[in-house]
Amino acid sequence: MKLARKDILGIKELSVEEINLILDTAESFVEISTREIKKVPTLRGKTVVNLFFEASTRTRTSFEIAGKRLSADTINISASTSSVVKGETLLDTARNIEAMSPDVIVIRHRAAGAPHMLARMVKQSIINAGDGAHEHPTQALLDMMTIRMKKGKIAGLKVAIVGDIAHSRVARSNIYGLTKMGARVAVAGPATMLPRQVGEMGVDVYRRLEEAIEGADIIMMLRVQTEREHQNIFPSLREYARYFCLNGKNIKLAREDVLVMHPGPINRGVEIASDIADSTSSVILEQVANGVAVRMAILYLLTGGES
Amino acid sequence: MKLARKDILGIKELSVEEINLILDTAESFVEISTREIKKVPTLRGKTVVNLFFEASTRTRTSFEIAGKRLSADTINISASTSSVVKGETLLDTARNIEAMSPDVIVIRHRAAGAPHMLARMVKQSIINAGDGAHEHPTQALLDMMTIRMKKGKIAGLKVAIVGDIAHSRVARSNIYGLTKMGARVAVAGPATMLPRQVGEMGVDVYRRLEEAIEGADIIMMLRVQTEREHQNIFPSLREYARYFCLNGKNIKLAREDVLVMHPGPINRGVEIASDIADSTSSVILEQVANGVAVRMAILYLLTGGES
Amino acid sequence: MKLARKDILGIKELSVEEINLILDTAESFVEISTREIKKVPTLRGKTVVNLFFEASTRTRTSFEIAGKRLSADTINISASTSSVVKGETLLDTARNIEAMSPDVIVIRHRAAGAPHMLARMVKQSIINAGDGAHEHPTQALLDMMTIRMKKGKIAGLKVAIVGDIAHSRVARSNIYGLTKMGARVAVAGPATMLPRQVGEMGVDVYRRLEEAIEGADIIMMLRVQTEREHQNIFPSLREYARYFCLNGKNIKLAREDVLVMHPGPINRGVEIASDIADSTSSVILEQVANGVAVRMAILYLLTGGES
C-alpha cells in the first residue's frame, strides 16, 4: 500500500487508513534502530532538508537520525543562520530550497499554516514539524504508535490530555487523531488554557485534572511553556503545579495500568512529578524512540515507498 | 581537460578557457540533480569544510548539497560556534582545519582578500564563497551559466547590473566575468553606490536605471542590504525603490526577451517588483538550481576531476 | 586486544595498558587521513552524537571528521539550539538522545562530572570532550600520541606545563597521563593559577616559567582564557606575557630538541611568541592531526573494535 499524498501537514486531513498505514510502516522500522548496523539504503540519493524556524533538539535530531538511517542526505537550516535575517519571505526561502531539488522539506515555524502554504507552492513533499499552536502531526503519530504498541489498540481507550490545551499543537493533533481512531478524549486545564470551541472537537472538557484522568487508560501531560509563563495565563508555576501536576496521589484516579505520556521536554515538578516521569507507568522515552520510527516511515512513504 | 589551479578565489584571475571548462562541467552535472538517485560516488572519501564567518542560507546549503551529491563528507563551521570567539586568528583557524586533512575549504569572510591569504598559506584547495565587497566567484559562474544556457552564448549580449555596485561582490565578479566573456556591461545605481573607478573596469556607467537597461538582454538586480540601510547611502528604501526598482513599466525599455536575474535573497518592492520577480522573464530560481551544479563542478575539478 | 570499558571519561581511571592500546590504534589510523579516499566502512550504520554545551571548533570538528572517516553517521547538537533553553535537565536531554539509539555520545559541558553522571545513567558509550576544569581526556591522549611519535617514548622525558594549571582540564588530564606513563612533569604559573594540591599529583611545582622549562624535552603552554581575563586572576595580559610567555629567549633553557605543544586556540604574544608557535620546535599542528586519529581510535574501540 502506498500513501496517496504529497505532504504530511496535519492529522486533521488524514484518514484512519492513512494513519494505520503510517503506524504499520513505523512499527516495521523500529527493528532497524536495534540492529548492529542501523542503516538501510532505502533513501540513498534523496535529500531531506530540515528547515527549523524555532529551536528544537528532539524533533530536528529525530528527523535527522531518521533520514540518516534510511541513507538520505540531510541538510539542516536554522532560522538564526538563514536568509530570514536578511528579510526574505518564507515563500522565497522555500522556493530557493526547492530549486536545489531536495525530496522532502521538514519545516517548523511559529506561524500556523506556514507548512500548508509551502505545500501548495513547492513541488516537494512538506512535513509539518510543528506550526504555531496549530498541528504537530508527527508527534501525534508517535503518540498513537506508542499507545497502539503498548495497549494493542486505540479504539475504546480513555485518553486524558492535561495542560495548556489552547496553545498546544500537540494537544490539537492528538485530539484529531485519537478521536478519529475511536478513543474517548478528556481534556483539562486552567480556564485560560481551554479554547472555547474545544467541546466541538468531540472531547469532554474539564476544569480539574482529577476529573479528566479518572479511569483514564492514557494520561498525556502537556509541557508548561515556562518561557512564556508571565503572560498572565496563570499566576505562577507553583500555582499551576498545585492544581495541574500529575503526581503519585492523583494518578491513583486513573486505571492501574495507565500509561503516562509527555511530548517533552518535561518540567519536573511543574506539570509532572519527578517520580511519575520516571515510573514504570511512564512511556516518555518509548515515545522518543518511536518518533524516529514514525519519521522514517513518513520519509519512506512520501518518497514513494510501499508498505 | 583539467583545471590547472589549486583554488577558486575570484573571476578576475580566471581565463576564458577556465570559465568555459567550469561551465561545461557544470552543465554536465545538472542532470544528476534530476535523477531518482541524486548522488554519484565521485568525491567519496573527500572532506569539504564550509567555513562561514557570515550568515548564509543559500550559499552554504548549495555547497553542502553539491558536496553530498558527489558523496563527499561535508563539515560546517560557522563563526558563532567557532574558536574565532576565543580570539584565534583566521590563519590559525585555517591551519588547524588544514591539519585535519580536508580536501577543500569553502570560506566566506567579511574581509576582502581573506580567502587569498588562506590559499597562500594552506595546501588545500580554497573556494571563495564571498569575501567582503570583493569577489563572489561561484555566484558569477552560476550567473554566466544561466545566461549561457538560456541565451546560448554570452558574447555580444548587453547586461545591465543595477544597484549598489560599489559594495557588491556579486557585481564585481560578474563585471570581471561578463566583460571577459565578451558581453557589454552597463551599470547603474545612486551616485553613492557607484565606485569611482568602475569605468576602468570596461563597463558603461549610468546614474539612472532606465539608461542602463535600455535594450538589455539581461538585467541583474542587486540586493539592497536593508540591514545596512541607515548608513546614509541613500535616504530611505522608499526613495531607493522609486528610482531603482525594476518594475512592469521600466522593464519595457529592455529587450522583450530580457532575462531578469537576482543573486537573492530578494527584497520584493525594493529593488524588484513582486510581479517581475515572479514573471516568465525571471530566471532567479534557475540561478539557484545552477548554483548547485556550478559548485559540484568546482569541487570536482579542484579535486582532480577531468571534463 | 579490546578496550574493556564502556566510556572514556578521564585519564585518571585509564591504565597504562589502556592508554597504549588507544595510542597504538590511533597510530594505525593516521594513514587513513593521508589516503586518496579518506574513509573506511568500519562504523557504517553507527550513530555518533556530538552534544556540545560549550562553543568549540576544533574538538567538535575533529570528532565529526573522525566519525565520518569511519563512515559513522554524525549528529551535532549544540546548546544554543537545544532543549536546554527550554529548561530541560541534562539527564533528561541525554535520556532523550539515548532513546534515539545512538552508539556513542560525545559531550562537552561546563560542569565537572557531567559526562560521568551521564555514563552511569545511559547505556551508550560516553566520551568526555571536556568537562569544566576537570578532564579533557582526548586532548591528553593526542598530546601523548604526539610525544610518543616524535620522541619514541614518554617514560623518562621531562614535560613542563605552563599557565593556568588550576583551571585547565588539559593540564589535569595530561598530568594524570604523563605521570602514569613515566614522564617527569613540572608545572609553572602565577600563584593564583596553581592549585594547592597540585604537588600531590606527583609533579614539581614552580612559580617561574624558567625553572619549569629548564632541561625540558616537552613544553606544553596552556591557553590564557582571555575571555575570563578580568576575573582578577592576574593584572593584565601584558603582565602575564611578561612572565609566562614562551619566547625565543627563555626557550633556550630547555633542551635543544624540545617540542613545543599547545592545545589551541593560541593567543600569539600572550602565552606563546609568534615565532615560537611557528618554529620547527612547534608540533601544534601535528597535535591537531593526531587528534583526528585518536578520536577515530576511541570511536572504534568503544564500538567494539579490536586492535
PDB file of C-alpha atoms in Angstrom, chain A residues 58-294:
ATOM      1  CA  ARG A  58      14.468  16.362  19.763  1.00  0.00           C
ATOM      2  CA  THR A  59      12.354  16.920  16.684  1.00  0.00           C
ATOM      3  CA  ARG A  60      15.201  18.081  14.468  1.00  0.00           C
ATOM      4  CA  THR A  61      17.519  15.366  15.758  1.00  0.00           C
ATOM      5  CA  SER A  62      14.801  12.755  15.352  1.00  0.00           C
ATOM      6  CA  PHE A  63      14.234  13.715  11.711  1.00  0.00           C
ATOM      7  CA  GLU A  64      17.982  13.868  11.066  1.00  0.00           C
ATOM      8  CA  ILE A  65      18.550  10.411  12.539  1.00  0.00           C
ATOM      9  CA  ALA A  66      15.503   9.053  10.701  1.00  0.00           C
ATOM     10  CA  GLY A  67      16.859  10.400   7.407  1.00  0.00           C
ATOM     11  CA  LYS A  68      20.364   9.079   8.001  1.00  0.00           C
ATOM     12  CA  ARG A  69      19.174   5.584   8.988  1.00  0.00           C
ATOM     13  CA  LEU A  70      17.435   5.479   5.600  1.00  0.00           C
ATOM     14  CA  SER A  71      20.684   6.710   3.934  1.00  0.00           C
ATOM     15  CA  ALA A  72      19.210  10.053   2.857  1.00  0.00           C
ATOM     16  CA  ASP A  73      21.389  13.158   2.741  1.00  0.00           C
ATOM     17  CA  THR A  74      20.175  15.521   5.445  1.00  0.00           C
ATOM     18  CA  ILE A  75      20.662  19.279   5.431  1.00  0.00           C
ATOM     19  CA  ASN A  76      19.869  21.414   8.468  1.00  0.00           C
ATOM     20  CA  ILE A  77      18.850  25.041   8.123  1.00  0.00           C
ATOM     21  CA  SER A  78      18.005  27.006  11.233  1.00  0.00           C
ATOM     22  CA  ALA A  79      16.450  30.425  11.334  1.00  0.00           C
ATOM     23  CA  SER A  80      19.351  32.114  13.045  1.00  0.00           C
ATOM     24  CA  THR A  81      21.768  31.320  10.227  1.00  0.00           C
ATOM     25  CA  SER A  82      19.304  31.732   7.424  1.00  0.00           C
ATOM     26  CA  SER A  83      18.366  34.414   4.964  1.00  0.00           C
ATOM     27  CA  VAL A  84      15.361  35.098   7.130  1.00  0.00           C
ATOM     28  CA  VAL A  85      17.550  37.523   8.997  1.00  0.00           C
ATOM     29  CA  LYS A  86      18.001  39.299   5.684  1.00  0.00           C
ATOM     30  CA  GLY A  87      14.264  39.884   5.355  1.00  0.00           C
ATOM     31  CA  GLU A  88      13.426  37.233   2.800  1.00  0.00           C
ATOM     32  CA  THR A  89       9.856  35.939   2.839  1.00  0.00           C
ATOM     33  CA  LEU A  90       9.223  32.364   3.921  1.00  0.00           C
ATOM     34  CA  LEU A  91       7.950  31.515   0.473  1.00  0.00           C
ATOM     35  CA  ASP A  92      11.077  32.853  -1.216  1.00  0.00           C
ATOM     36  CA  THR A  93      13.239  30.884   1.220  1.00  0.00           C
ATOM     37  CA  ALA A  94      11.267  27.751   0.390  1.00  0.00           C
ATOM     38  CA  ARG A  95      11.379  28.323  -3.362  1.00  0.00           C
ATOM     39  CA  ASN A  96      15.120  28.712  -3.164  1.00  0.00           C
ATOM     40  CA  ILE A  97      15.423  25.448  -1.317  1.00  0.00           C
ATOM     41  CA  GLU A  98      13.041  23.871  -3.839  1.00  0.00           C
ATOM     42  CA  ALA A  99      15.352  24.970  -6.658  1.00  0.00           C
ATOM     43  CA  MET A 100      18.129  22.872  -5.125  1.00  0.00           C
ATOM     44  CA  SER A 101      15.984  19.753  -5.707  1.00  0.00           C
ATOM     45  CA  PRO A 102      15.517  18.243  -2.266  1.00  0.00           C
ATOM     46  CA  ASP A 103      12.962  15.452  -1.989  1.00  0.00           C
ATOM     47  CA  VAL A 104      11.431  16.391   1.338  1.00  0.00           C
ATOM     48  CA  ILE A 105      11.334  19.641   3.313  1.00  0.00           C
ATOM     49  CA  VAL A 106      10.642  19.315   7.031  1.00  0.00           C
ATOM     50  CA  ILE A 107       9.509  22.646   8.436  1.00  0.00           C
ATOM     51  CA  ARG A 108       8.885  24.029  11.887  1.00  0.00           C
ATOM     52  CA  HIS A 109       7.521  27.562  12.013  1.00  0.00           C
ATOM     53  CA  ARG A 110       5.876  29.770  14.598  1.00  0.00           C
ATOM     54  CA  ALA A 111       3.084  30.688  12.180  1.00  0.00           C
ATOM     55  CA  ALA A 112       0.107  28.338  11.973  1.00  0.00           C
ATOM     56  CA  GLY A 113      -0.444  27.329   8.373  1.00  0.00           C
ATOM     57  CA  ALA A 114       3.104  28.047   7.176  1.00  0.00           C
ATOM     58  CA  PRO A 115       3.713  24.419   6.075  1.00  0.00           C
ATOM     59  CA  HIS A 116       0.356  24.351   4.287  1.00  0.00           C
ATOM     60  CA  MET A 117       1.209  27.456   2.293  1.00  0.00           C
ATOM     61  CA  LEU A 118       4.566  25.936   1.297  1.00  0.00           C
ATOM     62  CA  ALA A 119       2.937  22.660   0.353  1.00  0.00           C
ATOM     63  CA  ARG A 120       0.732  24.471  -2.140  1.00  0.00           C
ATOM     64  CA  MET A 121       3.623  26.430  -3.615  1.00  0.00           C
ATOM     65  CA  VAL A 122       6.530  23.983  -3.900  1.00  0.00           C
ATOM     66  CA  LYS A 123       6.535  20.627  -5.606  1.00  0.00           C
ATOM     67  CA  GLN A 124       8.484  18.747  -2.924  1.00  0.00           C
ATOM     68  CA  SER A 125       6.926  16.885  -0.050  1.00  0.00           C
ATOM     69  CA  ILE A 126       6.436  19.045   3.036  1.00  0.00           C
ATOM     70  CA  ILE A 127       6.338  17.604   6.544  1.00  0.00           C
ATOM     71  CA  ASN A 128       4.945  19.834   9.258  1.00  0.00           C
ATOM     72  CA  ALA A 129       7.240  19.564  12.282  1.00  0.00           C
ATOM     73  CA  GLY A 130       5.090  21.997  14.262  1.00  0.00           C
ATOM     74  CA  ASP A 131       3.332  25.175  13.115  1.00  0.00           C
ATOM     75  CA  GLY A 132       2.481  27.635  15.857  1.00  0.00           C
ATOM     76  CA  ALA A 133      -0.348  26.412  18.055  1.00  0.00           C
ATOM     77  CA  HIS A 134      -1.867  24.532  15.150  1.00  0.00           C
ATOM     78  CA  GLU A 135      -0.586  20.999  14.433  1.00  0.00           C
ATOM     79  CA  HIS A 136       2.381  18.733  15.144  1.00  0.00           C
ATOM     80  CA  PRO A 137       1.351  15.627  13.243  1.00  0.00           C
ATOM     81  CA  THR A 138       4.493  13.527  13.678  1.00  0.00           C
ATOM     82  CA  GLN A 139       4.183  13.963  17.447  1.00  0.00           C
ATOM     83  CA  ALA A 140       0.587  12.741  17.423  1.00  0.00           C
ATOM     84  CA  LEU A 141       1.544   9.817  15.184  1.00  0.00           C
ATOM     85  CA  LEU A 142       4.337   8.735  17.511  1.00  0.00           C
ATOM     86  CA  ASP A 143       1.941   9.105  20.435  1.00  0.00           C
ATOM     87  CA  MET A 144      -0.650   6.944  18.717  1.00  0.00           C
ATOM     88  CA  MET A 145       2.022   4.431  17.748  1.00  0.00           C
ATOM     89  CA  THR A 146       3.142   4.220  21.361  1.00  0.00           C
ATOM     90  CA  ILE A 147      -0.419   3.707  22.592  1.00  0.00           C
ATOM     91  CA  ARG A 148      -1.111   1.057  19.947  1.00  0.00           C
ATOM     92  CA  MET A 149       2.101  -0.823  20.718  1.00  0.00           C
ATOM     93  CA  LYS A 150       1.545  -0.763  24.479  1.00  0.00           C
ATOM     94  CA  LYS A 151      -2.230  -1.278  24.564  1.00  0.00           C
ATOM     95  CA  GLY A 152      -2.739  -3.223  21.352  1.00  0.00           C
ATOM     96  CA  LYS A 153      -5.396  -0.752  20.198  1.00  0.00           C
ATOM     97  CA  ILE A 154      -6.533   2.844  20.365  1.00  0.00           C
ATOM     98  CA  ALA A 155     -10.277   2.487  19.915  1.00  0.00           C
ATOM     99  CA  GLY A 156     -12.245   2.454  23.139  1.00  0.00           C
ATOM    100  CA  LEU A 157      -9.459   3.791  25.343  1.00  0.00           C
ATOM    101  CA  LYS A 158      -9.922   6.807  27.531  1.00  0.00           C
ATOM    102  CA  VAL A 159      -7.197   9.382  26.972  1.00  0.00           C
ATOM    103  CA  ALA A 160      -6.808  12.426  29.222  1.00  0.00           C
ATOM    104  CA  ILE A 161      -4.852  15.415  27.930  1.00  0.00           C
ATOM    105  CA  VAL A 162      -3.943  17.919  30.609  1.00  0.00           C
ATOM    106  CA  GLY A 163      -2.439  21.372  30.396  1.00  0.00           C
ATOM    107  CA  ASP A 164      -2.464  24.332  28.048  1.00  0.00           C
ATOM    108  CA  ILE A 165      -4.874  22.867  25.513  1.00  0.00           C
ATOM    109  CA  ALA A 166      -5.499  26.199  23.849  1.00  0.00           C
ATOM    110  CA  HIS A 167      -1.897  26.845  22.840  1.00  0.00           C
ATOM    111  CA  SER A 168      -0.709  23.289  22.243  1.00  0.00           C
ATOM    112  CA  ARG A 169      -0.198  21.891  18.763  1.00  0.00           C
ATOM    113  CA  VAL A 170       0.486  18.539  20.387  1.00  0.00           C
ATOM    114  CA  ALA A 171      -2.959  18.551  22.007  1.00  0.00           C
ATOM    115  CA  ARG A 172      -4.690  19.624  18.834  1.00  0.00           C
ATOM    116  CA  SER A 173      -3.058  16.960  16.651  1.00  0.00           C
ATOM    117  CA  ASN A 174      -3.716  14.276  19.226  1.00  0.00           C
ATOM    118  CA  ILE A 175      -7.350  15.278  19.627  1.00  0.00           C
ATOM    119  CA  TYR A 176      -7.847  14.970  15.861  1.00  0.00           C
ATOM    120  CA  GLY A 177      -6.043  11.647  15.729  1.00  0.00           C
ATOM    121  CA  LEU A 178      -7.320   9.953  18.847  1.00  0.00           C
ATOM    122  CA  THR A 179     -10.978  10.783  18.279  1.00  0.00           C
ATOM    123  CA  LYS A 180     -10.597   9.602  14.662  1.00  0.00           C
ATOM    124  CA  MET A 181      -9.117   6.323  15.869  1.00  0.00           C
ATOM    125  CA  GLY A 182     -12.010   5.776  18.264  1.00  0.00           C
ATOM    126  CA  ALA A 183     -10.577   6.857  21.614  1.00  0.00           C
ATOM    127  CA  ARG A 184     -12.541   8.919  24.104  1.00  0.00           C
ATOM    128  CA  VAL A 185     -10.620  12.080  24.869  1.00  0.00           C
ATOM    129  CA  ALA A 186     -10.952  14.176  28.002  1.00  0.00           C
ATOM    130  CA  VAL A 187      -9.084  17.453  28.361  1.00  0.00           C
ATOM    131  CA  ALA A 188      -8.394  19.522  31.447  1.00  0.00           C
ATOM    132  CA  GLY A 189      -6.586  22.749  32.162  1.00  0.00           C
ATOM    133  CA  PRO A 190      -6.976  26.168  33.707  1.00  0.00           C
ATOM    134  CA  ALA A 191      -9.884  28.124  32.233  1.00  0.00           C
ATOM    135  CA  THR A 192      -7.475  30.435  30.407  1.00  0.00           C
ATOM    136  CA  MET A 193      -5.905  27.448  28.719  1.00  0.00           C
ATOM    137  CA  LEU A 194      -9.072  25.861  27.394  1.00  0.00           C
ATOM    138  CA  PRO A 195     -10.169  27.070  23.958  1.00  0.00           C
ATOM    139  CA  ARG A 196     -13.823  27.991  23.710  1.00  0.00           C
ATOM    140  CA  GLN A 197     -14.584  25.622  20.856  1.00  0.00           C
ATOM    141  CA  VAL A 198     -12.770  22.614  22.262  1.00  0.00           C
ATOM    142  CA  GLY A 199     -16.057  20.882  23.007  1.00  0.00           C
ATOM    143  CA  GLU A 200     -16.825  20.919  19.286  1.00  0.00           C
ATOM    144  CA  MET A 201     -13.753  18.774  18.675  1.00  0.00           C
ATOM    145  CA  GLY A 202     -15.548  15.820  20.198  1.00  0.00           C
ATOM    146  CA  VAL A 203     -13.838  15.789  23.576  1.00  0.00           C
ATOM    147  CA  ASP A 204     -15.002  16.070  27.163  1.00  0.00           C
ATOM    148  CA  VAL A 205     -13.824  19.243  28.835  1.00  0.00           C
ATOM    149  CA  TYR A 206     -12.945  19.545  32.492  1.00  0.00           C
ATOM    150  CA  ARG A 207     -11.576  22.290  34.701  1.00  0.00           C
ATOM    151  CA  ARG A 208      -9.893  19.897  37.095  1.00  0.00           C
ATOM    152  CA  LEU A 209      -7.145  17.375  36.344  1.00  0.00           C
ATOM    153  CA  GLU A 210      -8.767  14.890  38.681  1.00  0.00           C
ATOM    154  CA  GLU A 211     -11.995  14.769  36.704  1.00  0.00           C
ATOM    155  CA  ALA A 212     -10.206  14.252  33.404  1.00  0.00           C
ATOM    156  CA  ILE A 213      -7.879  11.473  34.465  1.00  0.00           C
ATOM    157  CA  GLU A 214     -10.471   9.447  36.342  1.00  0.00           C
ATOM    158  CA  GLY A 215     -10.478   5.978  34.862  1.00  0.00           C
ATOM    159  CA  ALA A 216      -8.058   7.007  32.116  1.00  0.00           C
ATOM    160  CA  ASP A 217      -6.032   4.417  30.177  1.00  0.00           C
ATOM    161  CA  ILE A 218      -3.660   7.116  28.996  1.00  0.00           C
ATOM    162  CA  ILE A 219      -2.643  10.443  30.502  1.00  0.00           C
ATOM    163  CA  MET A 220      -0.840  12.926  28.292  1.00  0.00           C
ATOM    164  CA  MET A 221       0.662  15.787  30.242  1.00  0.00           C
ATOM    165  CA  LEU A 222       1.478  18.896  28.211  1.00  0.00           C
ATOM    166  CA  ARG A 223       4.589  20.935  28.734  1.00  0.00           C
ATOM    167  CA  VAL A 224       4.150  24.246  30.509  1.00  0.00           C
ATOM    168  CA  GLN A 225       5.834  26.807  28.320  1.00  0.00           C
ATOM    169  CA  THR A 226       7.862  28.213  31.176  1.00  0.00           C
ATOM    170  CA  GLU A 227       9.463  30.682  28.802  1.00  0.00           C
ATOM    171  CA  ARG A 228       6.044  32.263  28.235  1.00  0.00           C
ATOM    172  CA  GLU A 229       4.963  31.949  31.848  1.00  0.00           C
ATOM    173  CA  HIS A 230       4.489  35.582  32.759  1.00  0.00           C
ATOM    174  CA  GLN A 231       1.985  36.314  30.063  1.00  0.00           C
ATOM    175  CA  ASN A 232      -0.681  36.233  32.788  1.00  0.00           C
ATOM    176  CA  ILE A 233      -2.229  32.935  31.718  1.00  0.00           C
ATOM    177  CA  PHE A 234      -1.886  31.771  35.283  1.00  0.00           C
ATOM    178  CA  PRO A 235      -0.395  33.349  38.384  1.00  0.00           C
ATOM    179  CA  SER A 236       2.739  31.230  38.834  1.00  0.00           C
ATOM    180  CA  LEU A 237       4.379  27.880  38.159  1.00  0.00           C
ATOM    181  CA  ARG A 238       3.777  26.994  41.766  1.00  0.00           C
ATOM    182  CA  GLU A 239       0.111  27.758  41.449  1.00  0.00           C
ATOM    183  CA  TYR A 240      -0.030  25.720  38.257  1.00  0.00           C
ATOM    184  CA  ALA A 241       1.751  22.765  39.803  1.00  0.00           C
ATOM    185  CA  ARG A 242      -0.605  22.797  42.761  1.00  0.00           C
ATOM    186  CA  TYR A 243      -3.616  22.122  40.566  1.00  0.00           C
ATOM    187  CA  PHE A 244      -2.273  20.515  37.402  1.00  0.00           C
ATOM    188  CA  CYS A 245       0.778  18.496  38.283  1.00  0.00           C
ATOM    189  CA  LEU A 246       0.402  14.760  37.790  1.00  0.00           C
ATOM    190  CA  ASN A 247       1.694  13.160  40.959  1.00  0.00           C
ATOM    191  CA  GLY A 248       1.713   9.950  42.958  1.00  0.00           C
ATOM    192  CA  LYS A 249      -1.563  10.827  44.589  1.00  0.00           C
ATOM    193  CA  ASN A 250      -3.853  11.998  41.820  1.00  0.00           C
ATOM    194  CA  ILE A 251      -2.604   9.350  39.381  1.00  0.00           C
ATOM    195  CA  LYS A 252      -4.434   6.788  41.522  1.00  0.00           C
ATOM    196  CA  LEU A 253      -7.680   8.089  39.998  1.00  0.00           C
ATOM    197  CA  ALA A 254      -6.617   6.636  36.652  1.00  0.00           C
ATOM    198  CA  ARG A 255      -6.605   2.948  35.782  1.00  0.00           C
ATOM    199  CA  GLU A 256      -3.883   0.962  37.436  1.00  0.00           C
ATOM    200  CA  ASP A 257      -2.325   0.140  34.074  1.00  0.00           C
ATOM    201  CA  VAL A 258      -2.409   3.784  32.948  1.00  0.00           C
ATOM    202  CA  LEU A 259       0.307   4.978  30.575  1.00  0.00           C
ATOM    203  CA  VAL A 260       1.815   8.384  31.272  1.00  0.00           C
ATOM    204  CA  MET A 261       2.932  10.300  28.208  1.00  0.00           C
ATOM    205  CA  HIS A 262       4.614  13.655  27.631  1.00  0.00           C
ATOM    206  CA  PRO A 263       5.929  15.211  24.418  1.00  0.00           C
ATOM    207  CA  GLY A 264       8.980  16.579  26.228  1.00  0.00           C
ATOM    208  CA  PRO A 265      10.979  18.411  27.277  1.00  0.00           C
ATOM    209  CA  ILE A 266       9.476  17.832  30.700  1.00  0.00           C
ATOM    210  CA  ASN A 267       9.424  20.322  33.564  1.00  0.00           C
ATOM    211  CA  ARG A 268       9.891  18.113  36.587  1.00  0.00           C
ATOM    212  CA  GLY A 269       7.737  19.261  39.467  1.00  0.00           C
ATOM    213  CA  VAL A 270       5.676  21.575  37.305  1.00  0.00           C
ATOM    214  CA  GLU A 271       3.329  19.542  35.115  1.00  0.00           C
ATOM    215  CA  ILE A 272       4.681  16.163  36.175  1.00  0.00           C
ATOM    216  CA  ALA A 273       6.207  14.935  39.429  1.00  0.00           C
ATOM    217  CA  SER A 274       9.683  13.525  39.050  1.00  0.00           C
ATOM    218  CA  ASP A 275       8.780  10.081  40.374  1.00  0.00           C
ATOM    219  CA  ILE A 276       5.877   9.801  37.951  1.00  0.00           C
ATOM    220  CA  ALA A 277       8.070  10.759  34.987  1.00  0.00           C
ATOM    221  CA  ASP A 278      10.484   8.017  35.982  1.00  0.00           C
ATOM    222  CA  SER A 279       7.873   5.436  36.990  1.00  0.00           C
ATOM    223  CA  THR A 280       7.069   2.214  35.163  1.00  0.00           C
ATOM    224  CA  SER A 281       3.814   3.840  34.002  1.00  0.00           C
ATOM    225  CA  SER A 282       5.819   6.400  32.054  1.00  0.00           C
ATOM    226  CA  VAL A 283       6.398   5.715  28.353  1.00  0.00           C
ATOM    227  CA  ILE A 284       8.015   9.062  27.680  1.00  0.00           C
ATOM    228  CA  LEU A 285      11.238   7.568  26.348  1.00  0.00           C
ATOM    229  CA  GLU A 286       9.386   4.980  24.254  1.00  0.00           C
ATOM    230  CA  GLN A 287       7.678   7.962  22.649  1.00  0.00           C
ATOM    231  CA  VAL A 288      11.079   9.375  21.696  1.00  0.00           C
ATOM    232  CA  ALA A 289      12.254   6.055  20.275  1.00  0.00           C
ATOM    233  CA  ASN A 290       9.026   5.629  18.317  1.00  0.00           C
ATOM    234  CA  GLY A 291       9.477   9.168  16.994  1.00  0.00           C
ATOM    235  CA  VAL A 292      12.466   8.035  14.953  1.00  0.00           C
ATOM    236  CA  ALA A 293      10.479   5.120  13.515  1.00  0.00           C
ATOM    237  CA  VAL A 294       7.448   7.273  12.687  1.00  0.00           C
TER     238      VAL A 294
END
